[in-house]
C-alpha positions as a Python dict, from the first residue, in 0.01 Angstrom:
ca = {
    (1, 'M'): (0, 0, 0),
    (2, 'K'): (-76, -136, 360),
    (3, 'L'): (197, -342, 444),
    (4, 'Q'): (-98, -643, 533),
    (5, 'E'): (-179, -640, 143),
    (6, 'L'): (208, -736, 65),
    (7, 'L'): (191, -989, 280),
    (8, 'Y'): (-143, -1195, 155),
    (9, 'D'): (95, -1494, -49),
    (10, 'I'): (324, -1577, 245),
    (11, 'K'): (312, -1733, 529),
    (12, 'P'): (489, -1506, 848),
    (13, 'I'): (620, -1755, 1087),
    (14, 'Q'): (537, -1481, 1359),
    (15, 'I'): (490, -1042, 1298),
    (16, 'I'): (583, -772, 1613),
    (17, 'G'): (438, -485, 1474),
    (18, 'D'): (186, -294, 1323),
    (19, 'V'): (30, -442, 962),
    (20, 'E'): (-198, -191, 857),
    (21, 'K'): (100, 103, 832),
    (22, 'E'): (158, 213, 494),
    (23, 'V'): (451, 128, 268),
    (24, 'T'): (627, 369, -7),
    (25, 'G'): (839, 125, -93),
    (26, 'V'): (1053, -242, -110),
    (27, 'N'): (1380, -280, -151),
    (28, 'I'): (1661, -549, -94),
    (29, 'D'): (1942, -309, -91),
    (30, 'S'): (2005, -129, 258),
    (31, 'R'): (2164, 132, 20),
    (32, 'K'): (1798, 258, -140),
    (33, 'I'): (1616, 271, 151),
    (34, 'E'): (1396, 570, 195),
    (35, 'K'): (1103, 667, 484),
    (36, 'G'): (847, 409, 482),
    (37, 'H'): (1029, 121, 282),
    (38, 'L'): (1000, -238, 350),
    (39, 'F'): (1368, -363, 385),
    (40, 'I'): (1430, -737, 295),
    (41, 'A'): (1659, -921, 430),
    (42, 'M'): (1842, -1116, 227),
    (43, 'K'): (2062, -1429, 259),
    (44, 'G'): (2288, -1376, -61),
    (45, 'T'): (2599, -1563, -166),
    (46, 'Q'): (2826, -1297, -43),
    (47, 'T'): (2642, -1122, 189),
    (48, 'D'): (2354, -1084, 477),
    (49, 'G'): (2142, -838, 442),
    (50, 'H'): (2029, -911, 834),
    (51, 'A'): (2385, -744, 877),
    (52, 'Y'): (2188, -414, 746),
    (53, 'I'): (1919, -409, 886),
    (54, 'A'): (1984, -103, 1150),
    (55, 'K'): (2151, 80, 851),
    (56, 'A'): (1787, 35, 702),
    (57, 'I'): (1587, 177, 981),
    (58, 'E'): (1832, 459, 1013),
    (59, 'L'): (1741, 536, 672),
    (60, 'G'): (1354, 542, 697),
    (61, 'A'): (1269, 207, 710),
    (62, 'T'): (944, 122, 924),
    (63, 'A'): (903, -329, 846),
    (64, 'I'): (1142, -547, 780),
    (65, 'L'): (1112, -870, 616),
    (66, 'L'): (1380, -1129, 763),
    (67, 'E'): (1462, -1503, 864),
    (68, 'D'): (1620, -1405, 1204),
    (69, 'M'): (1458, -1210, 1438),
    (70, 'P'): (1699, -969, 1635),
    (71, 'Q'): (1756, -982, 2006),
    (72, 'Q'): (1641, -595, 2025),
    (73, 'Y'): (1381, -447, 1883),
    (74, 'T'): (1332, -89, 1746),
    (75, 'E'): (1024, 110, 1864),
    (76, 'G'): (762, 133, 1571),
    (77, 'I'): (899, -89, 1326),
    (78, 'T'): (704, -393, 1226),
    (79, 'Y'): (945, -711, 1193),
    (80, 'I'): (769, -991, 975),
    (81, 'Q'): (993, -1348, 1008),
    (82, 'V'): (970, -1576, 769),
    (83, 'E'): (1112, -1897, 662),
    (84, 'S'): (1267, -1788, 403),
    (85, 'T'): (1276, -1410, 245),
    (86, 'E'): (1445, -1600, -54),
    (87, 'D'): (1103, -1733, -95),
    (88, 'S'): (875, -1461, 7),
    (89, 'V'): (1052, -1129, -203),
    (90, 'G'): (935, -1250, -547),
    (91, 'K'): (569, -1239, -419),
    (92, 'V'): (603, -905, -219),
    (93, 'A'): (741, -737, -473),
    (94, 'T'): (447, -855, -712),
    (95, 'A'): (213, -720, -453),
    (96, 'F'): (356, -395, -405),
    (97, 'Y'): (359, -371, -817),
    (98, 'G'): (51, -453, -874),
    (99, 'N'): (79, -790, -1016),
    (100, 'P'): (179, -661, -1329),
    (101, 'S'): (262, -1025, -1518),
    (102, 'H'): (-82, -1071, -1476),
    (103, 'H'): (-172, -798, -1687),
    (104, 'L'): (69, -900, -1975),
    (105, 'I'): (128, -1155, -2127),
    (106, 'L'): (472, -1304, -2055),
    (107, 'V'): (693, -1546, -2210),
    (108, 'G'): (1024, -1677, -2096),
    (109, 'V'): (1286, -1818, -2259),
    (110, 'T'): (1554, -2056, -2072),
    (111, 'G'): (1814, -2284, -2163),
    (112, 'T'): (2231, -2244, -2211),
    (113, 'N'): (2268, -2089, -2532),
    (114, 'G'): (2044, -1860, -2766),
    (115, 'K'): (1805, -1697, -2490),
    (116, 'T'): (1861, -1369, -2603),
    (117, 'T'): (1850, -1402, -2964),
    (118, 'I'): (1507, -1597, -2887),
    (119, 'A'): (1356, -1311, -2646),
    (120, 'T'): (1449, -1027, -2886),
    (121, 'L'): (1337, -1235, -3225),
    (122, 'L'): (1025, -1214, -3073),
    (123, 'Y'): (958, -886, -2944),
    (124, 'N'): (1101, -766, -3307),
    (125, 'M'): (876, -962, -3438),
    (126, 'F'): (535, -865, -3199),
    (127, 'R'): (647, -499, -3210),
    (128, 'R'): (650, -546, -3631),
    (129, 'M'): (267, -681, -3566),
    (130, 'G'): (144, -346, -3432),
    (131, 'H'): (180, -478, -3063),
    (132, 'K'): (335, -307, -2761),
    (133, 'C'): (606, -487, -2643),
    (134, 'G'): (827, -531, -2360),
    (135, 'L'): (1186, -726, -2359),
    (136, 'L'): (1366, -805, -2035),
    (137, 'S'): (1772, -953, -2218),
    (138, 'T'): (2117, -973, -2153),
    (139, 'V'): (2173, -690, -2397),
    (140, 'C'): (1914, -443, -2274),
    (141, 'N'): (1605, -430, -2127),
    (142, 'Y'): (1301, -215, -2296),
    (143, 'I'): (974, -90, -2274),
    (144, 'E'): (859, -27, -2605),
    (145, 'D'): (1142, 164, -2783),
    (146, 'K'): (1249, 237, -2445),
    (147, 'A'): (1633, 129, -2380),
    (148, 'V'): (1688, 70, -1966),
    (149, 'P'): (2043, -55, -1909),
    (150, 'A'): (2087, -452, -1786),
    (151, 'D'): (2308, -544, -1545),
    (152, 'H'): (2198, -885, -1510),
    (153, 'T'): (2012, -1126, -1751),
    (154, 'T'): (1735, -1146, -1493),
    (155, 'P'): (1656, -835, -1269),
    (156, 'D'): (1636, -911, -909),
    (157, 'P'): (1245, -934, -833),
    (158, 'I'): (1172, -581, -717),
    (159, 'E'): (1353, -385, -1000),
    (160, 'L'): (1198, -704, -1243),
    (161, 'N'): (843, -600, -1119),
    (162, 'A'): (919, -232, -1137),
    (163, 'L'): (990, -304, -1475),
    (164, 'L'): (727, -443, -1599),
    (165, 'S'): (533, -237, -1420),
    (166, 'E'): (654, 20, -1620),
    (167, 'M'): (560, -198, -1930),
    (168, 'V'): (156, -183, -1785),
    (169, 'K'): (183, 215, -1750),
    (170, 'A'): (320, 188, -2085),
    (171, 'G'): (17, 17, -2248),
    (172, 'C'): (233, -302, -2341),
    (173, 'E'): (39, -626, -2433),
    (174, 'Y'): (366, -921, -2422),
    (175, 'A'): (683, -930, -2249),
    (176, 'F'): (947, -1110, -2370),
    (177, 'M'): (1246, -1178, -2134),
    (178, 'E'): (1535, -1430, -2063),
    (179, 'C'): (1538, -1628, -1748),
    (180, 'S'): (1891, -1783, -1635),
    (181, 'S'): (1933, -2055, -1398),
    (182, 'H'): (2048, -1783, -1120),
    (183, 'A'): (1721, -1624, -1169),
    (184, 'I'): (1558, -1934, -1121),
    (185, 'H'): (1713, -2120, -845),
    (186, 'Q'): (1714, -1765, -673),
    (187, 'K'): (1351, -1709, -722),
    (188, 'R'): (1376, -1370, -904),
    (189, 'I'): (1111, -1464, -1107),
    (190, 'G'): (880, -1602, -838),
    (191, 'G'): (514, -1487, -785),
    (192, 'L'): (567, -1365, -1225),
    (193, 'K'): (254, -1537, -1391),
    (194, 'F'): (446, -1662, -1728),
    (195, 'A'): (167, -1740, -2028),
    (196, 'G'): (449, -1981, -2191),
    (197, 'A'): (796, -2103, -2175),
    (198, 'L'): (1074, -2191, -2419),
    (199, 'F'): (1355, -2444, -2370),
    (200, 'T'): (1658, -2383, -2593),
    (201, 'N'): (1956, -2608, -2476),
    (202, 'L'): (2179, -2747, -2178),
    (203, 'T'): (2554, -2744, -2209),
    (204, 'R'): (2764, -2689, -1953),
    (205, 'D'): (2786, -2344, -1809),
    (206, 'H'): (2749, -2167, -1443),
    (207, 'L'): (2885, -2455, -1276),
    (208, 'D'): (3090, -2264, -1076),
    (209, 'Y'): (2753, -2128, -929),
    (210, 'H'): (2545, -2464, -985),
    (211, 'K'): (2832, -2704, -884),
    (212, 'T'): (2713, -3018, -1071),
    (213, 'F'): (2531, -3014, -1407),
    (214, 'E'): (2242, -3227, -1234),
    (215, 'N'): (2194, -2860, -1038),
    (216, 'Y'): (2225, -2675, -1361),
    (217, 'R'): (1969, -2888, -1532),
    (218, 'N'): (1717, -2878, -1243),
    (219, 'A'): (1721, -2497, -1193),
    (220, 'K'): (1657, -2466, -1544),
    (221, 'K'): (1297, -2749, -1506),
    (222, 'A'): (1242, -2559, -1209),
    (223, 'F'): (1087, -2300, -1450),
    (224, 'F'): (848, -2569, -1633),
    (225, 'D'): (745, -2707, -1332),
    (226, 'G'): (627, -2402, -1200),
    (227, 'L'): (407, -2328, -1516),
    (228, 'S'): (9, -2320, -1485),
    (229, 'K'): (-189, -2514, -1688),
    (230, 'D'): (-310, -2268, -1916),
    (231, 'A'): (19, -2146, -1974),
    (232, 'F'): (205, -2316, -2289),
    (233, 'A'): (588, -2495, -2282),
    (234, 'I'): (801, -2503, -2597),
    (235, 'T'): (1077, -2725, -2618),
    (236, 'N'): (1368, -2803, -2817),
    (237, 'A'): (1343, -3200, -2919),
    (238, 'D'): (1690, -3206, -3064),
    (239, 'D'): (1824, -3158, -2712),
    (240, 'K'): (1909, -3489, -2482),
    (241, 'N'): (1766, -3261, -2207),
    (242, 'G'): (1418, -3094, -2401),
    (243, 'M'): (1195, -3373, -2270),
    (244, 'I'): (1301, -3356, -1947),
    (245, 'M'): (1261, -2995, -1871),
    (246, 'V'): (834, -3114, -1923),
    (247, 'Q'): (845, -3370, -1793),
    (248, 'N'): (604, -3256, -1479),
    (249, 'T'): (493, -2935, -1597),
    (250, 'K'): (134, -2883, -1645),
    (251, 'A'): (136, -2698, -1933),
    (252, 'T'): (52, -2748, -2296),
    (253, 'V'): (366, -2906, -2444),
    (254, 'K'): (469, -2877, -2777),
    (255, 'T'): (852, -2976, -2942),
    (256, 'Y'): (1044, -2816, -3197),
    (257, 'S'): (1336, -3024, -3436),
    (258, 'I'): (1581, -2962, -3701),
    (259, 'R'): (1601, -3346, -3699),
    (260, 'T'): (1285, -3485, -3593),
    (261, 'L'): (933, -3507, -3650),
    (262, 'A'): (838, -3235, -3384),
    (263, 'D'): (476, -2983, -3402),
    (264, 'F'): (705, -2715, -3544),
    (265, 'S'): (1009, -2848, -3769),
    (266, 'A'): (1270, -2673, -4040),
    (267, 'K'): (1528, -2779, -4291),
    (268, 'I'): (1811, -2608, -4448),
    (269, 'L'): (1755, -2583, -4843),
    (270, 'E'): (2029, -2349, -4889),
    (271, 'C'): (2277, -2122, -4682),
    (272, 'H'): (2553, -1827, -4775),
    (273, 'F'): (2656, -1505, -4549),
    (274, 'D'): (2362, -1286, -4591),
    (275, 'G'): (2094, -1577, -4487),
    (276, 'M'): (1950, -1909, -4564),
    (277, 'E'): (1632, -2043, -4751),
    (278, 'L'): (1422, -2281, -4515),
    (279, 'E'): (1160, -2489, -4516),
    (280, 'V'): (945, -2431, -4181),
    (281, 'N'): (640, -2658, -4161),
    (282, 'G'): (646, -2741, -4487),
    (283, 'K'): (657, -2381, -4628),
    (284, 'E'): (962, -2201, -4781),
    (285, 'V'): (1098, -1838, -4652),
    (286, 'N'): (1424, -1696, -4661),
    (287, 'V'): (1561, -1546, -4346),
    (288, 'Q'): (1852, -1284, -4283),
    (289, 'F'): (2041, -1544, -4031),
    (290, 'I'): (2265, -1835, -4088),
    (291, 'G'): (2315, -2168, -3869),
    (292, 'K'): (2148, -2457, -3767),
    (293, 'F'): (2135, -2344, -3424),
    (294, 'N'): (1978, -2008, -3534),
    (295, 'V'): (1742, -2212, -3716),
    (296, 'S'): (1689, -2404, -3419),
    (297, 'N'): (1610, -2051, -3254),
    (298, 'L'): (1382, -1934, -3517),
    (299, 'L'): (1139, -2259, -3489),
    (300, 'A'): (1134, -2169, -3120),
    (301, 'V'): (1077, -1778, -3202),
    (302, 'Y'): (775, -1928, -3466),
    (303, 'G'): (604, -2144, -3230),
    (304, 'A'): (567, -1941, -2956),
    (305, 'A'): (424, -1675, -3224),
    (306, 'V'): (163, -1976, -3321),
    (307, 'M'): (94, -2082, -2958),
    (308, 'L'): (20, -1693, -2892),
    (309, 'G'): (-237, -1734, -3160),
    (310, 'K'): (-81, -1561, -3428),
    (311, 'D'): (-123, -1666, -3837),
    (312, 'P'): (161, -1913, -3934),
    (313, 'E'): (179, -1741, -4281),
    (314, 'D'): (210, -1389, -4103),
    (315, 'V'): (453, -1516, -3844),
    (316, 'L'): (683, -1650, -4199),
    (317, 'V'): (648, -1330, -4332),
    (318, 'A'): (780, -1164, -4013),
    (319, 'L'): (1078, -1419, -3982),
    (320, 'S'): (1175, -1302, -4307),
    (321, 'A'): (1225, -936, -4229),
    (322, 'L'): (1432, -957, -3889),
    (323, 'H'): (1760, -939, -3843),
    (324, 'S'): (2014, -1094, -3618),
    (325, 'V'): (2057, -994, -3270),
    (326, 'N'): (2339, -757, -3234),
    (327, 'G'): (2713, -933, -3130),
    (328, 'R'): (2513, -1285, -3255),
    (329, 'L'): (2700, -1425, -3532),
    (330, 'Q'): (2701, -1026, -3637),
    (331, 'P'): (2893, -993, -4009),
    (332, 'F'): (3150, -746, -4132),
    (333, 'H'): (3278, -738, -4425),
    (334, 'S'): (3680, -617, -4484),
    (335, 'P'): (3806, -423, -4803),
    (336, 'N'): (4044, -717, -4811),
    (337, 'G'): (3796, -949, -4930),
    (338, 'Y'): (3752, -1164, -4589),
    (339, 'T'): (3502, -1156, -4345),
    (340, 'A'): (3463, -1077, -3991),
    (341, 'I'): (3223, -1233, -3746),
    (342, 'V'): (3162, -1117, -3389),
    (343, 'D'): (2951, -1364, -3130),
    (344, 'Y'): (2900, -1409, -2780),
    (345, 'A'): (2992, -1756, -2782),
    (346, 'H'): (3147, -1779, -2460),
    (347, 'T'): (3104, -2202, -2366),
    (348, 'P'): (3241, -2525, -2582),
    (349, 'D'): (2881, -2554, -2730),
    (350, 'A'): (2839, -2217, -2846),
    (351, 'L'): (3192, -2211, -3030),
    (352, 'E'): (3104, -2541, -3192),
    (353, 'N'): (2776, -2384, -3346),
    (354, 'V'): (2921, -2112, -3440),
    (355, 'L'): (3154, -2259, -3586),
    (356, 'N'): (2979, -2544, -3740),
    (357, 'A'): (2770, -2222, -3873),
    (358, 'I'): (3051, -2052, -4028),
    (359, 'H'): (3198, -2420, -4237),
    (360, 'E'): (2791, -2483, -4349),
    (361, 'V'): (2839, -2157, -4569),
    (362, 'L'): (3210, -2186, -4626),
    (363, 'N'): (3185, -2539, -4760),
    (364, 'G'): (3590, -2562, -4774),
    (365, 'K'): (3609, -2306, -4922),
    (366, 'G'): (3842, -2041, -4714),
    (367, 'H'): (4023, -2041, -4399),
    (368, 'V'): (3910, -2031, -4024),
    (369, 'I'): (4073, -1839, -3744),
    (370, 'T'): (3944, -1773, -3421),
    (371, 'V'): (4006, -1521, -3149),
    (372, 'C'): (3856, -1617, -2848),
    (373, 'G'): (3929, -1610, -2437),
    (374, 'A'): (3727, -1713, -2135),
    (375, 'G'): (3601, -1498, -1853),
    (376, 'G'): (3754, -1464, -1512),
    (377, 'N'): (3618, -1577, -1203),
    (378, 'R'): (3373, -1806, -1420),
    (379, 'D'): (3421, -2207, -1433),
    (380, 'K'): (3761, -2319, -1475),
    (381, 'G'): (3691, -2625, -1621),
    (382, 'K'): (3527, -2511, -1946),
    (383, 'R'): (3890, -2327, -2042),
    (384, 'P'): (4018, -2626, -2177),
    (385, 'L'): (3697, -2702, -2329),
    (386, 'M'): (3699, -2383, -2550),
    (387, 'A'): (4050, -2406, -2677),
    (388, 'Q'): (3995, -2731, -2787),
    (389, 'E'): (3688, -2666, -2946),
    (390, 'A'): (3844, -2348, -3140),
    (391, 'V'): (4163, -2544, -3269),
    (392, 'K'): (3934, -2864, -3350),
    (393, 'Q'): (3737, -2635, -3644),
    (394, 'S'): (3998, -2352, -3746),
    (395, 'D'): (4275, -2298, -3911),
    (396, 'K'): (4476, -2091, -3698),
    (397, 'V'): (4359, -1948, -3319),
    (398, 'I'): (4455, -1626, -3119),
    (399, 'I'): (4403, -1707, -2754),
    (400, 'T'): (4334, -1358, -2572),
    (401, 'S'): (4187, -1220, -2310),
    (402, 'D'): (3819, -1141, -2287),
    (403, 'N'): (3685, -966, -1919),
    (404, 'P'): (3985, -1121, -1662),
    (405, 'R'): (3783, -949, -1377),
    (406, 'F'): (4013, -1039, -1105),
    (407, 'E'): (4239, -1278, -1220),
    (408, 'E'): (4576, -1265, -1453),
    (409, 'P'): (4496, -1283, -1779),
    (410, 'Q'): (4739, -1458, -1884),
    (411, 'D'): (4678, -1726, -1594),
    (412, 'I'): (4352, -1780, -1749),
    (413, 'I'): (4488, -1796, -2119),
    (414, 'N'): (4735, -2020, -1913),
    (415, 'D'): (4434, -2265, -1817),
    (416, 'M'): (4338, -2308, -2183),
    (417, 'L'): (4615, -2417, -2329),
    (418, 'A'): (4677, -2690, -2108),
    (419, 'G'): (4391, -2857, -2263),
    (420, 'L'): (4612, -2861, -2612),
    (421, 'D'): (4889, -3124, -2656),
    (422, 'N'): (5176, -3054, -2903),
    (423, 'K'): (5027, -3059, -3211),
    (424, 'Q'): (4709, -2864, -3145),
    (425, 'M'): (4944, -2586, -3007),
    (426, 'K'): (5109, -2494, -3385),
    (427, 'K'): (4800, -2364, -3483),
    (428, 'V'): (4783, -2113, -3211),
    (429, 'I'): (4945, -1762, -3087),
    (430, 'S'): (4834, -1622, -2778),
    (431, 'I'): (4826, -1258, -2731),
    (432, 'V'): (4702, -1098, -2435),
    (433, 'D'): (4609, -801, -2555),
    (434, 'R'): (4245, -807, -2705),
    (435, 'K'): (4292, -585, -2974),
    (436, 'E'): (4627, -686, -3097),
    (437, 'G'): (4473, -1005, -3104),
    (438, 'I'): (4197, -918, -3357),
    (439, 'R'): (4482, -703, -3573),
    (440, 'T'): (4699, -1033, -3597),
    (441, 'A'): (4387, -1212, -3696),
    (442, 'C'): (4301, -908, -3978),
    (443, 'M'): (4690, -948, -4067),
    (444, 'L'): (4639, -1304, -4119),
    (445, 'A'): (4386, -1317, -4320),
    (446, 'Q'): (4368, -1384, -4699),
    (447, 'K'): (4083, -1317, -4897),
    (448, 'G'): (3744, -1567, -4858),
    (449, 'D'): (3882, -1600, -4552),
    (450, 'V'): (3656, -1582, -4225),
    (451, 'I'): (3804, -1450, -3848),
    (452, 'L'): (3554, -1571, -3573),
    (453, 'I'): (3622, -1305, -3284),
    (454, 'A'): (3398, -1512, -2981),
    (455, 'G'): (3324, -1453, -2602),
    (456, 'K'): (3194, -1065, -2607),
    (457, 'G'): (2986, -956, -2837),
    (458, 'H'): (2778, -726, -2761),
    (459, 'E'): (2939, -581, -2485),
    (460, 'N'): (3123, -248, -2527),
    (461, 'Y'): (3372, -314, -2234),
    (462, 'Q'): (3669, -498, -2051),
    (463, 'D'): (3586, -616, -1668),
    (464, 'I'): (3940, -568, -1514),
    (465, 'K'): (4030, -568, -1136),
    (466, 'G'): (3650, -408, -1126),
    (467, 'V'): (3619, -175, -1362),
    (468, 'K'): (3496, -189, -1679),
    (469, 'H'): (3679, -36, -1936),
    (470, 'H'): (3551, 33, -2287),
    (471, 'F'): (3598, -171, -2543),
    (472, 'D'): (3415, -302, -2852),
    (473, 'D'): (3500, -545, -3093),
    (474, 'K'): (3329, -458, -3381),
    (475, 'E'): (3447, -65, -3290),
    (476, 'V'): (3844, -245, -3304),
    (477, 'L'): (3725, -426, -3651),
    (478, 'Q'): (3571, -73, -3800),
    (479, 'E'): (3931, 84, -3724),
    (480, 'I'): (4112, -215, -3864),
    (481, 'F'): (3882, -181, -4186),
    (482, 'D'): (3921, 215, -4191),
    (483, 'S'): (4265, 181, -4228),
    (484, 'E'): (4252, -82, -4504),
    (485, 'K'): (4054, 178, -4720),
    (486, 'E'): (4355, 376, -4638),
    (487, 'D'): (4644, 107, -4749),
}
């Protein structure tokens, strides 16, 4: 593809060099540059891509997209100066990969909690309905049934467009993706055409990056502000920020709720650990999920499918066949008669939702033991709040290590414990070793009790000092259950 063709949607300040040359690839990582590539010098939060321009040229880059022109130019290299490479990278990437989102029905999901569940359930539902689909999520990316490991909730614009392009080549009709606040703020989804967008909820998270809750909210809102008039926007009317999200959108707005009048509404008729009986828009359906927050998630899925033209009756049939997402309120039944639930809850609100769901089913019969921690090098303000939430709704709490990253696990635990008074501390045991923490919870549990193991969900590693060590809550549980059988 000629360089000129990649520049149609951006407004260069100046261009020095030939724009008729062929470009064989586009990259923001100088280490991945090959002969004939365009290197985009991004000013990131950690490093400045301008420092790697010489390296990119050495590896074969023939064009550079940048903000700051160098003092000396290299012969044969084309320099394109723009006001913001962050604003430009998505547009260049979509052009290079042939605008793949224009050849797919692309639906994005944003919010603090529920993104993975909703995107994954839509992917599974539409595949059950006979469509070829792609998925971009925290757990894993999929091109039909081909798994592509995910390093971020939303990939960088070049990787993202490459994946969408592969989906188009594989014959996918639909693509469902999580859109994180980081990705929206950093313009990673710039240049993409969305057929629809869903908002789940908004609670405290990622304030280490956004600094204020208002900034965090505005990052999410920007996604809806950018939708076209032929798209749809489905928002959660039960969240106080739900209508704020869509107040400036051009898209067709629809609402969902489990508490008030909405376009898509539901109520729980019956609830147990294997699922719920619901009434959705006046029709009864049995689903294999528990918890009010999952009713909200299922309503978002239902609404999106209806807005995408599916018959409501067919959607309910498909909903009844869907299973919970890996590591999201996933139950495991012990030979000793207690239930362990693995969930990704890693914010105070998510922890509250999961514990509420457990109590809805228990209905006062049996005790709740919670095992949880908090991630290192992330928002420290939520640590004491998570401990408070766990203690408030549990009979016993084991505070343990999560992904400490470059912090000391005991320091993170201490931050959590700092939020508790002497009375609350009587409910708490702190055990740094996560495996021992889970094992202790299982030893304490009696028949009819429930253990919540929160924070890591689908993850099969612990991030310690920059190294990902294999660790899977579900595997640890299975080992314990196997030893219980032997006893």
